[in-house]
Short mmCIF file of C-alpha atoms and ligand atoms in Angstrom, two decimals:
data_model
loop_
_atom_site.label_atom_id
_atom_site.label_comp_id
_atom_site.label_asym_id
_atom_site.label_seq_id
_atom_site.Cartn_x
_atom_site.Cartn_y
_atom_site.Cartn_z
CA MET Z 99 -10.14 16.82 38.43
CA LEU Z 100 -10.46 20.20 36.80
CA GLY Z 101 -12.85 21.09 33.95
CA ASN Z 102 -15.29 19.32 32.12
CA PHE Z 103 -15.19 16.56 30.00
CA SER Z 104 -16.25 13.61 27.76
CA TYR Z 105 -14.00 10.57 27.25
CA HIS Z 106 -14.82 8.20 24.70
CA ASN Z 107 -12.31 6.13 22.35
CA PRO Z 108 -13.71 4.25 19.32
CA THR Z 109 -10.66 2.17 18.41
CA LYS Z 110 -10.59 -1.61 19.29
CA LEU Z 111 -6.91 -2.99 20.06
CA TYR Z 112 -5.62 -6.15 19.36
CA PHE Z 113 -2.43 -6.65 20.97
CA GLY Z 114 0.31 -9.45 21.24
CA GLU Z 115 2.22 -12.22 18.94
CA GLU Z 116 -1.26 -13.26 17.79
CA SER Z 117 -3.14 -10.42 17.06
CA LEU Z 118 -2.86 -10.68 13.12
CA ASN Z 119 -5.47 -13.59 13.57
CA TYR Z 120 -8.30 -11.01 14.28
CA LEU Z 121 -7.90 -9.26 10.69
CA LYS Z 122 -9.93 -11.86 9.18
CA ASP Z 123 -12.95 -11.31 11.40
CA GLU Z 124 -12.57 -7.73 11.41
CA MET Z 125 -12.44 -7.70 7.60
CA LYS Z 126 -16.10 -9.12 7.49
CA ASN Z 127 -17.44 -5.93 9.01
CA TYR Z 128 -16.36 -3.98 6.16
CA GLY Z 129 -17.02 -3.65 1.87
CA GLN Z 130 -15.30 -5.36 -0.59
CA ASN Z 131 -12.78 -2.73 -1.93
CA VAL Z 132 -10.05 -2.66 0.42
CA LEU Z 133 -7.07 0.08 -0.33
CA PHE Z 134 -3.71 -1.55 1.00
CA VAL Z 135 -1.53 1.54 2.11
CA TYR Z 136 1.81 0.98 3.07
CA GLY Z 137 5.48 2.92 3.08
CA GLY Z 138 8.63 2.24 1.49
CA GLY Z 139 9.22 -1.53 1.55
CA SER Z 140 9.69 -2.70 4.98
CA ILE Z 141 6.89 -4.68 4.76
CA LYS Z 142 7.86 -6.33 1.91
CA LYS Z 143 11.25 -7.28 3.57
CA ASN Z 144 9.93 -8.67 6.65
CA GLY Z 145 7.25 -10.77 5.00
CA LEU Z 146 4.19 -9.28 6.59
CA TYR Z 147 2.76 -8.02 2.92
CA ASP Z 148 2.44 -11.42 1.81
CA GLU Z 149 0.81 -12.52 5.26
CA ILE Z 150 -1.71 -9.34 4.91
CA ILE Z 151 -2.28 -10.17 1.09
CA ALA Z 152 -3.06 -13.76 1.94
CA ILE Z 153 -5.86 -12.68 4.75
CA LEU Z 154 -7.33 -10.04 2.37
CA LYS Z 155 -7.61 -12.83 -0.36
CA GLU Z 156 -8.92 -15.64 1.76
CA CYS Z 157 -11.45 -12.76 2.60
CA GLY Z 158 -12.34 -12.53 -0.90
CA LYS Z 159 -11.54 -8.86 -1.37
CA ASN Z 160 -10.51 -6.62 -4.38
CA VAL Z 161 -7.24 -4.80 -3.12
CA ALA Z 162 -6.06 -2.07 -4.41
CA GLU Z 163 -2.50 -0.48 -3.55
CA VAL Z 164 -1.11 2.90 -2.57
CA SER Z 165 2.76 1.84 -1.55
CA GLY Z 166 5.66 4.59 -0.87
CA VAL Z 167 3.84 6.41 1.82
CA MET Z 168 7.14 8.28 3.06
CA PRO Z 169 7.83 9.40 6.35
CA ASN Z 170 6.23 12.66 6.82
CA PRO Z 171 3.71 12.23 4.10
CA THR Z 172 3.24 14.96 1.83
CA SER Z 173 0.19 16.57 0.59
CA ASP Z 174 1.19 15.33 -3.12
CA LYS Z 175 1.12 12.03 -1.98
CA LEU Z 176 -2.37 12.51 -0.44
CA ASN Z 177 -3.70 13.59 -3.73
CA GLU Z 178 -2.23 10.35 -5.38
CA GLY Z 179 -3.98 8.08 -2.69
CA VAL Z 180 -7.23 9.80 -3.03
CA ALA Z 181 -7.45 9.78 -6.82
CA ILE Z 182 -6.39 5.74 -6.40
CA ALA Z 183 -9.36 5.36 -4.04
CA ARG Z 184 -11.81 7.16 -5.82
CA GLU Z 185 -10.97 4.99 -8.85
CA ASN Z 186 -11.36 1.69 -6.93
CA LYS Z 187 -14.55 2.92 -5.14
CA THR Z 188 -12.73 2.17 -1.99
CA ASP Z 189 -15.04 0.73 0.84
CA PHE Z 190 -12.10 0.28 3.92
CA ILE Z 191 -8.47 1.50 3.86
CA LEU Z 192 -5.91 -0.85 5.61
CA ALA Z 193 -2.70 1.01 6.68
CA VAL Z 194 0.22 -0.98 7.30
CA GLY Z 195 3.12 0.59 8.87
CA GLY Z 196 3.75 3.55 11.47
CA GLY Z 197 2.53 6.80 11.79
CA SER Z 198 3.15 7.97 8.51
CA VAL Z 199 1.39 5.58 7.12
CA CYS Z 200 -1.85 5.38 9.65
CA ASP Z 201 -1.80 9.90 9.45
CA TYR Z 202 -1.89 9.61 5.73
CA SER Z 203 -4.36 6.78 5.59
CA LYS Z 204 -6.80 8.85 7.81
CA ALA Z 205 -6.18 11.93 5.49
CA VAL Z 206 -7.26 9.76 2.47
CA SER Z 207 -10.00 8.51 4.25
CA VAL Z 208 -11.75 12.03 4.78
CA SER Z 209 -10.79 13.41 1.23
CA VAL Z 210 -12.25 10.55 -1.29
CA ASN Z 211 -15.66 11.79 -0.89
CA CYS Z 212 -15.13 15.74 -0.67
CA ASN Z 213 -14.56 17.89 -3.61
CA ASP Z 214 -12.39 20.31 -1.62
CA ASP Z 215 -8.58 20.33 -1.95
CA PRO Z 216 -7.94 18.40 1.31
CA TRP Z 217 -4.43 20.39 2.09
CA GLU Z 218 -6.59 24.03 2.03
CA LYS Z 219 -9.60 22.19 3.93
CA TYR Z 220 -8.08 20.38 6.78
CA PHE Z 221 -4.49 21.70 7.36
CA ILE Z 222 -5.03 25.41 6.34
CA ARG Z 223 -8.49 26.17 7.25
CA PHE Z 224 -8.70 23.32 10.02
CA GLU Z 225 -12.27 22.21 8.93
CA GLU Z 226 -13.96 19.47 9.94
CA PRO Z 227 -14.96 16.78 7.62
CA ASP Z 228 -18.61 16.90 6.05
CA CYS Z 229 -18.48 13.86 3.88
CA ASP Z 230 -18.75 10.39 4.21
CA ILE Z 231 -15.33 9.29 5.71
CA ILE Z 232 -13.97 5.69 4.53
CA PRO Z 233 -13.32 3.40 7.68
CA VAL Z 234 -9.86 2.70 8.52
CA GLY Z 235 -7.89 -0.25 10.31
CA CYS Z 236 -4.48 -0.22 11.06
CA VAL Z 237 -1.58 -2.76 11.76
CA LEU Z 238 0.88 -0.90 13.21
CA THR Z 239 4.87 -1.62 12.49
CA MET Z 240 6.60 1.28 14.19
CA THR Z 241 5.59 2.67 17.57
CA GLY Z 242 5.71 6.29 18.53
CA THR Z 243 3.04 8.44 17.36
CA GLY Z 244 -0.09 6.68 18.95
CA SER Z 245 -1.84 7.13 15.48
CA GLU Z 246 -3.29 3.50 15.88
CA MET Z 247 -5.81 5.10 18.60
CA ASN Z 248 -5.78 8.72 17.72
CA GLY Z 249 -7.27 11.02 15.31
CA GLY Z 250 -4.02 12.82 14.48
CA SER Z 251 -2.82 13.30 10.87
CA VAL Z 252 0.29 15.38 10.11
CA ILE Z 253 0.70 16.29 6.76
CA THR Z 254 3.73 17.90 4.85
CA ASN Z 255 3.38 20.48 1.87
CA ARG Z 256 6.78 20.67 0.52
CA HIS Z 257 5.89 23.32 -1.87
CA THR Z 258 4.91 25.82 1.08
CA LYS Z 259 7.75 24.21 3.57
CA GLN Z 260 4.69 23.54 5.84
CA LYS Z 261 4.03 20.31 8.09
CA ILE Z 262 0.58 20.59 9.90
CA GLY Z 263 -1.09 18.37 12.17
CA HIS Z 264 -5.11 17.85 12.31
CA VAL Z 265 -6.35 16.18 15.26
CA PHE Z 266 -9.90 14.82 13.95
CA GLY Z 267 -12.88 13.45 16.04
CA ASP Z 268 -13.89 10.04 16.98
CA ASP Z 269 -15.25 8.89 13.42
CA VAL Z 270 -11.92 9.58 11.96
CA MET Z 271 -9.86 7.21 14.67
CA PRO Z 272 -8.74 3.80 13.33
CA LYS Z 273 -11.95 1.07 13.76
CA PHE Z 274 -9.31 -1.40 15.04
CA SER Z 275 -5.74 -1.28 15.46
CA ILE Z 276 -3.31 -4.47 15.39
CA LEU Z 277 -0.28 -4.11 17.72
CA ASN Z 278 2.05 -7.10 17.44
CA PRO Z 279 5.34 -6.12 19.31
CA LYS Z 280 7.24 -8.69 16.94
CA TYR Z 281 6.57 -6.42 13.94
CA THR Z 282 8.61 -3.60 15.82
CA MET Z 283 11.54 -5.95 15.76
CA THR Z 284 13.14 -5.05 12.62
CA LEU Z 285 13.08 -1.10 13.19
CA PRO Z 286 16.50 0.30 12.64
CA LYS Z 287 17.43 1.36 16.03
CA TYR Z 288 17.66 5.10 14.95
CA GLN Z 289 13.83 5.00 14.36
CA MET Z 290 13.31 2.81 17.68
CA VAL Z 291 15.03 5.39 19.85
CA ALA Z 292 13.45 8.26 17.76
CA GLY Z 293 9.68 6.45 18.36
CA ILE Z 294 10.60 6.20 22.23
CA TYR Z 295 11.38 9.88 22.59
CA ASP Z 296 8.15 10.70 20.59
CA ILE Z 297 6.36 8.80 23.18
CA PHE Z 298 8.15 10.62 26.03
CA ASN Z 299 7.36 13.85 24.72
CA HIS Z 300 4.07 13.07 24.18
CA ILE Z 301 3.30 12.43 27.82
CA CYS Z 302 5.74 15.46 28.48
CA GLU Z 303 3.19 17.95 26.28
CA GLN Z 304 0.47 17.05 28.52
CA TYR Z 305 2.07 16.73 31.84
CA PHE Z 306 3.80 20.08 31.73
CA SER Z 307 0.71 22.19 32.15
CA GLY Z 308 -1.69 23.12 34.61
CA GLU Z 309 -1.20 23.43 38.43
CA ASP Z 310 -4.26 21.68 39.98
CA ASP Z 311 -3.60 18.03 41.68
CA ASN Z 312 -4.81 15.83 38.44
CA THR Z 313 -4.91 12.07 38.19
CA SER Z 314 -3.76 12.41 34.35
CA ASP Z 315 -0.35 13.43 35.81
CA TYR Z 316 -0.09 10.53 38.03
CA ILE Z 317 -0.91 8.27 35.39
CA SER Z 318 1.78 10.24 33.16
CA GLU Z 319 4.41 9.75 35.86
CA GLY Z 320 3.66 5.99 35.59
CA LEU Z 321 3.89 5.70 32.01
CA MET Z 322 7.03 7.86 32.02
CA ARG Z 323 8.74 5.71 34.53
CA GLY Z 324 7.80 2.37 32.83
CA LEU Z 325 9.20 3.70 29.19
CA ILE Z 326 12.41 4.80 30.78
CA HIS Z 327 13.04 1.28 32.37
CA ALA Z 328 12.09 -0.29 29.07
CA SER Z 329 13.73 1.97 26.86
CA ARG Z 330 17.49 0.98 28.41
CA ILE Z 331 16.45 -2.82 28.25
CA ALA Z 332 15.34 -2.22 24.73
CA VAL Z 333 18.58 0.06 23.40
CA GLU Z 334 20.75 -3.06 25.09
CA ASN Z 335 18.75 -5.95 23.31
CA PRO Z 336 16.27 -4.49 20.85
CA GLN Z 337 14.97 -8.15 20.50
CA ASN Z 338 13.67 -8.24 24.03
CA TYR Z 339 10.17 -8.65 23.70
CA GLU Z 340 9.18 -7.57 26.76
CA ALA Z 341 10.63 -4.57 26.69
CA ARG Z 342 9.52 -4.07 22.94
CA SER Z 343 5.92 -4.73 23.98
CA ASN Z 344 5.85 -2.55 26.77
CA ILE Z 345 7.06 0.57 24.58
CA MET Z 346 3.96 -0.39 22.21
CA TRP Z 347 1.66 -0.36 24.75
CA THR Z 348 2.81 2.76 26.17
CA ALA Z 349 3.00 4.76 22.86
CA THR Z 350 -0.54 4.01 22.51
CA TRP Z 351 -1.79 5.12 26.04
CA ALA Z 352 0.84 8.36 25.64
CA LEU Z 353 -1.41 9.78 23.17
CA ASN Z 354 -4.99 8.56 22.90
CA THR Z 355 -6.53 11.22 24.82
CA LEU Z 356 -6.36 9.63 28.23
CA VAL Z 357 -3.61 11.39 29.93
CA GLY Z 358 -4.56 14.78 28.19
CA LYS Z 359 -7.94 14.86 30.27
CA GLY Z 360 -8.07 17.99 32.39
CA LYS Z 361 -5.24 19.14 31.28
CA SER Z 362 -4.46 22.54 29.15
CA GLU Z 363 -1.46 20.66 27.53
CA ASP Z 364 1.58 22.37 26.03
CA TRP Z 365 2.64 20.82 22.44
CA MET Z 366 5.05 23.81 21.95
CA VAL Z 367 8.12 21.00 21.32
CA HIS Z 368 5.92 19.43 18.62
CA MET Z 369 5.16 22.82 17.20
CA LEU Z 370 8.91 23.17 16.83
CA GLY Z 371 9.57 19.84 15.92
CA GLN Z 372 7.00 19.89 12.96
CA ALA Z 373 8.37 23.42 11.69
CA VAL Z 374 12.15 21.94 11.72
CA GLY Z 375 10.46 18.80 10.06
CA ALA Z 376 9.44 21.17 7.29
CA TYR Z 377 12.36 22.17 6.71
CA THR Z 378 14.54 19.43 6.81
CA ASP Z 379 12.04 15.89 6.55
CA ALA Z 380 14.28 15.04 9.63
CA THR Z 381 12.77 11.95 11.74
CA HIS Z 382 9.74 13.40 13.57
CA GLY Z 383 11.06 12.04 17.16
CA MET Z 384 14.63 13.34 16.36
CA THR Z 385 13.24 16.69 15.81
CA LEU Z 386 11.23 16.82 18.74
CA ALA Z 387 14.70 15.61 21.02
CA ALA Z 388 16.86 18.18 19.32
CA VAL Z 389 14.85 21.16 20.56
CA SER Z 390 13.44 19.56 23.76
CA LEU Z 391 16.08 20.70 26.45
CA PRO Z 392 16.59 24.56 25.38
CA TYR Z 393 12.72 24.79 25.55
CA TYR Z 394 12.26 22.90 28.83
CA ARG Z 395 14.96 25.17 30.12
CA TYR Z 396 13.74 28.16 29.16
CA ILE Z 397 9.95 27.70 30.31
CA MET Z 398 11.20 26.04 33.77
CA PRO Z 399 10.90 29.11 35.77
CA TYR Z 400 7.26 29.45 34.97
CA GLY Z 401 6.47 25.73 35.69
CA MET Z 402 9.08 25.39 38.65
CA LYS Z 403 6.41 23.31 41.01
CA LYS Z 404 6.02 21.00 38.33
CA PHE Z 405 9.46 20.67 37.20
CA ALA Z 406 10.72 20.08 40.83
CA ARG Z 407 7.77 17.28 40.68
CA PHE Z 408 8.89 15.64 37.58
CA ALA Z 409 12.60 15.45 39.08
CA THR Z 410 11.38 13.61 42.54
CA GLU Z 411 8.52 11.24 40.55
CA VAL Z 412 9.95 10.43 36.96
CA TRP Z 413 13.70 10.69 37.92
CA ASP Z 414 13.56 9.53 41.70
CA ILE Z 415 15.51 12.79 42.83
CA ILE Z 416 15.79 12.90 46.37
CA ARG Z 417 13.98 16.09 47.65
CA GLU Z 418 15.45 16.41 51.23
CA GLY Z 419 17.23 20.08 51.55
CA LYS Z 420 16.75 20.92 48.05
CA THR Z 421 14.69 24.31 46.46
CA ASP Z 422 12.25 23.63 43.67
CA GLU Z 423 14.89 24.95 41.35
CA GLN Z 424 17.95 22.72 42.33
CA LEU Z 425 15.02 19.50 42.04
CA ALA Z 426 14.20 21.34 38.59
CA ASN Z 427 17.38 21.27 37.08
CA GLU Z 428 18.48 18.01 38.22
CA GLY Z 429 15.23 16.60 36.76
CA LEU Z 430 16.27 17.86 33.36
CA TYR Z 431 19.66 17.06 33.86
CA ALA Z 432 18.71 13.51 34.59
CA MET Z 433 16.37 13.61 31.62
CA GLU Z 434 19.33 14.86 29.17
CA SER Z 435 21.78 12.19 30.44
CA TRP Z 436 18.69 9.33 29.40
CA MET Z 437 18.44 11.03 26.20
CA LYS Z 438 21.84 10.89 25.54
CA GLU Z 439 22.19 7.27 26.90
CA ILE Z 440 19.55 5.94 24.52
CA GLY Z 441 21.23 7.69 21.45
CA LEU Z 442 18.87 10.47 20.79
CA VAL Z 443 20.22 13.34 18.25
CA MET Z 444 20.22 16.27 20.97
CA ASN Z 445 20.77 19.31 18.31
CA LEU Z 446 19.26 20.36 14.90
CA LYS Z 447 22.79 21.00 13.01
CA GLU Z 448 22.67 17.24 13.12
CA LEU Z 449 19.32 16.92 11.45
CA GLY Z 450 20.56 19.25 8.42
CA ALA Z 451 19.11 22.85 9.89
CA THR Z 452 21.26 25.70 9.15
CA GLU Z 453 21.60 29.13 10.63
CA ASP Z 454 20.09 30.67 7.48
CA MET Z 455 16.64 28.48 8.18
CA ILE Z 456 16.06 29.73 11.54
CA GLU Z 457 13.77 32.69 10.65
CA GLY Z 458 12.09 30.40 8.52
CA ILE Z 459 11.33 27.79 10.79
CA ALA Z 460 10.72 30.36 13.84
CA ASP Z 461 7.82 31.62 11.12
CA ALA Z 462 6.35 28.31 10.53
CA THR Z 463 6.17 27.48 14.03
CA PHE Z 464 2.82 27.71 15.26
CA ILE Z 465 2.75 29.62 18.94
CA LEU Z 466 0.31 27.50 21.69
CA ASN Z 467 -0.79 29.05 24.47
CA GLY Z 468 -1.44 25.81 26.98
CA GLY Z 469 1.52 25.60 28.71
CA TYR Z 470 3.78 27.49 31.32
CA LYS Z 471 4.76 30.32 29.05
CA VAL Z 472 3.18 31.68 25.84
CA LEU Z 473 6.40 32.14 23.86
CA ASP Z 474 6.86 35.19 21.39
CA HIS Z 475 8.74 34.97 17.87
CA ASP Z 476 12.08 36.48 19.30
CA GLU Z 477 11.80 33.42 22.17
CA VAL Z 478 11.18 30.98 19.30
CA ILE Z 479 14.22 32.16 17.79
CA GLN Z 480 16.28 32.25 20.79
CA ILE Z 481 15.13 28.67 21.54
CA LEU Z 482 16.09 27.44 17.78
CA LYS Z 483 19.55 28.94 17.90
CA ALA Z 484 20.38 27.31 21.47
CA SER Z 485 18.97 23.90 19.81
CA MET Z 486 21.63 24.30 17.00
CA GLY Z 487 24.39 22.84 19.08
O1 LIG V 676 8.50 3.06 4.77
P1 LIG V 676 9.00 1.78 5.45
O2 LIG V 676 9.66 0.78 4.31
O3 LIG V 676 8.00 0.93 6.10
O4 LIG V 676 10.05 2.27 6.71
C1 LIG V 676 9.48 2.96 7.57
C2 LIG V 676 9.94 4.68 7.59
O5 LIG V 676 11.28 4.63 6.87
C3 LIG V 676 10.30 2.75 8.85
N1 LIG V 676 9.56 1.47 9.24
C4 LIG V 676 8.35 1.31 9.91
N2 LIG V 676 8.01 0.18 10.48
C5 LIG V 676 9.19 -0.66 10.11
C6 LIG V 676 10.24 0.28 9.59
N3 LIG V 676 11.26 -0.44 9.00
C7 LIG V 676 11.76 -1.56 9.57
N4 LIG V 676 10.99 -2.33 10.06
C8 LIG V 676 9.56 -1.80 10.49
N5 LIG V 676 8.88 -2.62 11.38
O6 LIG V 676 10.13 3.73 10.01
C9 LIG V 676 10.38 4.74 9.10
C10 LIG V 676 9.68 5.81 9.88
O7 LIG V 676 8.21 5.33 9.46
P2 LIG V 676 7.05 6.56 10.02
O8 LIG V 676 5.78 5.90 9.80
O9 LIG V 676 7.70 7.62 9.44
O10 LIG V 676 7.24 6.83 11.68
P3 LIG V 676 6.56 7.29 12.81
O11 LIG V 676 5.51 6.14 13.29
O12 LIG V 676 7.70 7.84 13.61
O13 LIG V 676 5.68 8.17 12.14
C11 LIG V 676 5.95 9.59 11.97
C12 LIG V 676 4.91 10.74 11.51
O14 LIG V 676 4.04 10.47 12.39
C13 LIG V 676 3.30 11.98 12.64
C14 LIG V 676 4.99 12.76 12.74
O15 LIG V 676 4.96 14.12 12.67
C15 LIG V 676 5.21 12.03 11.27
O16 LIG V 676 4.90 12.71 9.71
N6 LIG V 676 2.91 11.97 14.13
C16 LIG V 676 1.55 11.60 14.06
C17 LIG V 676 0.74 12.02 15.39
C18 LIG V 676 -0.17 11.61 15.38
N7 LIG V 676 -1.16 10.75 14.52
O17 LIG V 676 -1.01 11.62 16.67
C19 LIG V 676 1.69 12.22 16.44
C20 LIG V 676 2.88 12.50 16.12
O18 LIG V 676 3.48 13.50 17.03
C21 LIG V 676 3.55 12.75 15.05
O19 LIG V 676 3.59 13.99 14.88
ZN1 LIG V 677 4.93 13.14 18.09
#
């Protein structure tokens, strides 16, 4: 392991079919006024809304609500939530939903006691909170983002067509997260597979960087192998608890800072995907799937050894007699076959992107320098064009 780092993760996890039982105990640690945040209604359909309300009532809490948090939550919705939290003197935010609800709740938590415009402060100027942060707890219903155990918050500004993530520190991470794989069973298949690819790509973004022998890479390979295995079972039978529970647990470990330790980390697939999201409002995991292969094929020559290792260690491709380049190509081919097999969207057209958007998407793409190749603007355009399908 090269480099110097500290490791601490303050989020307490409760995992399994009985995990909601712990909500009552947790609620004793926080104030009276709870802001219950959720999405567009899936939790009302599957009964979780009623269960949570009953628990909060039993705990004697005053409950205010923010409903309708959309996938890719917007800065306008953030301002609305901040106003509701202020009116209700919120002591604690309970996020019940997927990454969007959880990310949104973190953004509200750092904005309630802050006089600045949150979009400008946190997502344009990238400042850190200098106010009291409202604690957040999470009951997760969709797996993929890792938001349940990280400080990430991604907000979309529809006026300026920007989708920007801020990774906040320990004090913004959820205090606790409740992970019951059963809750993910009502997800439409499209969302399930998008989440699976989001997990896979989070691991890739950290794995495809650096050249040292690094423990994080071995952990990543194990997580990827397990995820590929579970994904195949879950696609065949979405009600398979064992597979869904493995997917849920992998998602958390894929992006809770563990496998990034000692890594410079790439994140260009996410930068491209987020820019696409800003223009199309497409599902996050699908935006990543659509740009991944053109991106990885483009950077492969600059990180050939790692792509060859990816082929042998993740996809079980036999090394004997092959060059690194052959292996690397076979690895990406195996990845492509798996992506098609589980039903991912493999091009941007299907997500609503049009040729005339490409220039704008490229301009909205942040260029990072932790991966094997630092792209320039023309290369971004080239990759986006190759992703159109
Ligand atoms: O709104 P409802 O009705 O709940 O429906 C949601 C939504 O339409 C539905 N859903 C969630 N749980 C369900 C369910 N439907 C049926 N049954 C259930 N149990 O699924 C849809 C998608 O939900 P969403 O929360 O948007 O998905 P996801 O968890 O993928 O979150 C995406 C957001 O997270 C950001 C993305 O950019 C995007 O804005 N990310 C956050 C990260 C982080 N915090 O570190 C990192 C990621 O890379 C990502 O960027
Ligand atoms: Zn992601």
